[in-house]
C-alpha cells in the first residue's frame, strides 16, 4: 500500500518506537483530516460524561491512555 509522503512521515512503526517510545502516545493524536478530528472531538465531549462517572477519573484516564497505546 502506497501512501502520500506526508502520511508516510507520520506512520507508526513498531521498530522506530523501540528507540522512540513517545510515538506510542503521539500516534494516538494524529488525525486523517478535519472531519476525523471533529468527530473525535464530539465523541470525547459526549462519552466521558457517563463513562468517567462510572469508572472514576483515575481509571478513565488509565483506560484512555491504554487505548491510545494499544491502538
XYZ file of N, CA, C and O in Angstrom:
284
model
N 0.847 -1.168 0.000
C 0.000 0.000 0.000
C 0.891 1.230 0.000
O 1.795 1.345 0.804
N 0.620 2.125 -0.929
C 1.404 3.359 -1.006
C 0.588 4.512 -0.443
O -0.574 4.660 -0.755
N 1.209 5.315 0.373
C 0.570 6.472 0.962
C 1.259 7.729 0.449
O 2.325 7.661 -0.160
N 0.665 8.852 0.713
C 1.301 10.111 0.332
C 2.552 10.309 1.177
O 2.686 9.728 2.246
N 3.489 11.144 0.725
C 4.707 11.378 1.514
C 4.408 11.896 2.923
O 5.060 11.513 3.875
N 3.389 12.739 3.063
C 3.046 13.265 4.383
C 2.556 12.146 5.294
O 2.946 12.061 6.454
N 1.717 11.269 4.770
C 1.203 10.150 5.564
C 2.342 9.230 5.983
O 2.382 8.764 7.117
N 3.271 8.973 5.087
C 4.401 8.102 5.411
C 5.246 8.673 6.542
O 5.792 7.934 7.351
N 5.349 9.991 6.620
C 6.125 10.611 7.690
C 5.519 10.332 9.054
O 6.217 10.296 10.053
N 4.201 10.174 9.115
C 3.527 10.015 10.393
C 3.084 8.591 10.677
O 2.416 8.343 11.664
N 3.450 7.650 9.832
C 3.069 6.257 10.051
C 3.741 5.739 11.321
O 4.896 6.032 11.598
N 2.986 4.960 12.082
C 3.543 4.361 13.299
C 4.266 3.089 12.926
O 3.719 2.220 12.271
N 5.506 2.967 13.340
C 6.287 1.770 13.056
C 6.862 1.255 14.369
O 7.580 1.980 15.056
N 6.519 0.030 14.703
C 6.970 -0.559 15.947
C 8.479 -0.563 16.105
O 8.997 -0.414 17.203
N 9.205 -0.714 15.009
C 10.670 -0.735 15.067
C 11.189 0.609 15.551
O 12.085 0.678 16.393
N 10.617 1.695 15.029
C 11.049 3.014 15.468
C 10.644 3.293 16.900
O 11.330 4.010 17.625
N 9.514 2.740 17.323
C 9.010 3.004 18.672
C 9.921 2.423 19.745
O 9.904 2.893 20.871
N 10.710 1.417 19.406
C 11.628 0.873 20.402
C 12.707 1.894 20.745
O 13.184 1.934 21.869
N 13.077 2.724 19.764
C 14.063 3.772 20.005
C 13.414 5.104 20.336
O 14.075 5.989 20.850
N 12.126 5.243 20.020
C 11.401 6.486 20.250
C 10.059 6.167 20.909
O 9.010 6.198 20.268
N 10.059 5.854 22.194
C 8.835 5.401 22.861
C 7.719 6.442 22.903
O 6.555 6.088 23.078
N 8.036 7.721 22.714
C 6.991 8.749 22.702
C 5.996 8.543 21.567
O 4.871 9.014 21.624
N 6.383 7.781 20.544
C 5.483 7.525 19.417
C 4.250 6.716 19.826
O 3.232 6.786 19.167
N 4.334 5.953 20.909
C 3.165 5.201 21.366
C 2.028 6.132 21.761
O 0.866 5.821 21.546
N 2.354 7.271 22.343
C 1.333 8.222 22.767
C 0.980 9.187 21.638
O -0.195 9.402 21.352
N 1.972 9.774 20.996
C 1.702 10.808 19.993
C 0.953 10.268 18.781
O 0.198 11.009 18.152
N 1.110 8.993 18.450
C 0.388 8.442 17.297
C -1.117 8.456 17.517
O -1.890 8.496 16.560
N -1.555 8.442 18.762
C -2.981 8.467 19.058
C -3.629 9.813 18.834
O -4.853 9.922 18.820
N -2.821 10.856 18.641
C -3.368 12.194 18.475
C -3.260 12.708 17.037
O -3.634 13.839 16.763
N -2.766 11.893 16.122
C -2.728 12.271 14.715
C -4.070 11.936 14.085
O -4.692 10.937 14.419
N -4.510 12.754 13.154
C -5.820 12.557 12.547
C -5.714 12.599 11.036
O -4.846 13.269 10.486
N -6.645 11.897 10.395
C -6.636 11.780 8.945
C -7.265 12.956 8.221
O -7.312 12.972 7.006
N -7.757 13.920 8.913
C -8.382 15.077 8.279
C -9.226 15.849 9.277
O -9.399 15.420 10.425
N -9.764 16.968 8.832
C -10.529 17.821 9.725
C -11.825 17.149 10.182
O -12.215 17.269 11.337
N -12.483 16.409 9.302
C -13.722 15.725 9.683
C -13.446 14.667 10.755
O -14.180 14.550 11.730
N -12.385 13.912 10.580
C -11.994 12.902 11.566
C -11.717 13.562 12.910
O -12.164 13.079 13.956
N -10.993 14.669 12.903
C -10.694 15.387 14.130
C -11.968 15.884 14.806
O -12.151 15.718 16.016
N -12.889 16.468 14.042
C -14.134 16.986 14.604
C -15.010 15.877 15.180
O -15.603 16.042 16.249
N -15.095 14.748 14.498
C -15.891 13.629 15.013
C -15.286 13.051 16.299
O -16.020 12.691 17.224
N -13.966 12.972 16.362
C -13.315 12.501 17.589
C -13.550 13.469 18.743
O -13.790 13.042 19.874
N -13.493 14.768 18.451
C -13.740 15.760 19.496
C -15.174 15.664 20.006
O -15.422 15.753 21.214
N -16.106 15.451 19.108
C -17.508 15.303 19.511
C -17.689 14.075 20.408
O -18.374 14.117 21.427
N -17.067 12.975 20.024
C -17.167 11.751 20.828
C -16.550 11.949 22.211
O -17.091 11.468 23.210
N -15.446 12.674 22.280
C -14.802 12.907 23.572
C -15.623 13.828 24.463
O -15.541 13.747 25.686
N -16.412 14.696 23.868
C -17.266 15.582 24.657
C -18.477 14.828 25.184
O -18.900 15.018 26.318
N -19.048 13.930 24.390
C -20.272 13.221 24.772
C -20.016 12.018 25.670
O -20.702 11.822 26.662
N -19.073 11.196 25.335
C -18.863 9.926 26.018
C -18.352 10.054 27.456
O -18.890 9.406 28.342
N -17.360 10.883 27.724
C -16.780 10.880 29.075
C -17.756 11.203 30.199
O -17.535 10.796 31.333
N -18.826 11.899 29.912
C -19.764 12.265 30.963
C -20.254 11.037 31.715
O -20.160 10.970 32.937
N -20.754 10.044 31.014
C -21.270 8.851 31.680
C -20.174 7.837 31.963
O -20.209 7.127 32.949
N -19.157 7.778 31.083
C -18.092 6.793 31.271
C -17.200 7.155 32.456
O -16.864 6.300 33.277
N -16.839 8.426 32.564
C -15.988 8.851 33.665
C -16.712 8.711 35.000
O -16.113 8.335 36.003
N -18.018 8.983 35.004
C -18.795 8.830 36.235
C -18.824 7.370 36.683
O -18.774 7.066 37.878
N -18.882 6.452 35.732
C -18.926 5.025 36.065
C -17.583 4.464 36.482
O -17.491 3.639 37.394
N -16.523 4.897 35.821
C -15.189 4.356 36.102
C -14.440 5.131 37.162
O -13.595 4.560 37.857
N -14.715 6.409 37.270
C -13.911 7.273 38.135
C -12.778 7.867 37.315
O -12.339 7.282 36.322
N -12.317 9.037 37.698
C -11.320 9.766 36.915
C -10.000 9.011 36.719
O -9.507 8.907 35.593
N -9.389 8.429 37.770
C -8.105 7.742 37.559
C -8.208 6.549 36.595
O -7.354 6.383 35.726
N -9.240 5.745 36.748
C -9.393 4.591 35.863
C -9.738 5.031 34.440
O -9.265 4.441 33.471
N -10.535 6.082 34.305
C -10.882 6.601 32.979
C -9.625 7.058 32.243
O -9.439 6.728 31.072
N -8.758 7.804 32.925
C -7.516 8.278 32.293
C -6.635 7.087 31.930
O -6.035 7.062 30.842
N -6.563 6.096 32.792
C -5.767 4.902 32.503
C -6.288 4.157 31.277
O -5.508 3.770 30.401
N -7.599 3.986 31.190
C -8.206 3.306 30.042
C -7.980 4.116 28.769
O -7.654 3.552 27.717
N -8.130 5.424 28.850
C -7.921 6.279 27.685
C -6.495 6.171 27.154
O -6.261 5.967 25.964
N -5.508 6.282 28.044
C -4.104 6.193 27.618
C -3.751 4.786 27.140
O -3.013 4.632 26.170
N -4.267 3.760 27.807
C -4.016 2.384 27.362
C -4.610 2.145 25.976
O -3.980 1.499 25.132
N -5.787 2.685 25.725
C -6.408 2.538 24.409
C -5.591 3.228 23.333
O -5.449 2.734 22.214
N -5.035 4.378 23.679
C -4.184 5.116 22.731
C -2.939 4.322 22.380
O -2.571 4.211 21.216
N -2.330 3.721 23.386
C -1.099 2.954 23.153
C -1.398 1.686 22.369
O -0.692 1.354 21.412
N -2.445 0.969 22.728
C -2.776 -0.303 22.064
C -3.217 -0.059 20.618
O -2.865 -0.820 19.726
N -3.989 0.989 20.399
C -4.486 1.276 19.044
C -3.353 1.662 18.148
O -3.310 1.410 16.993
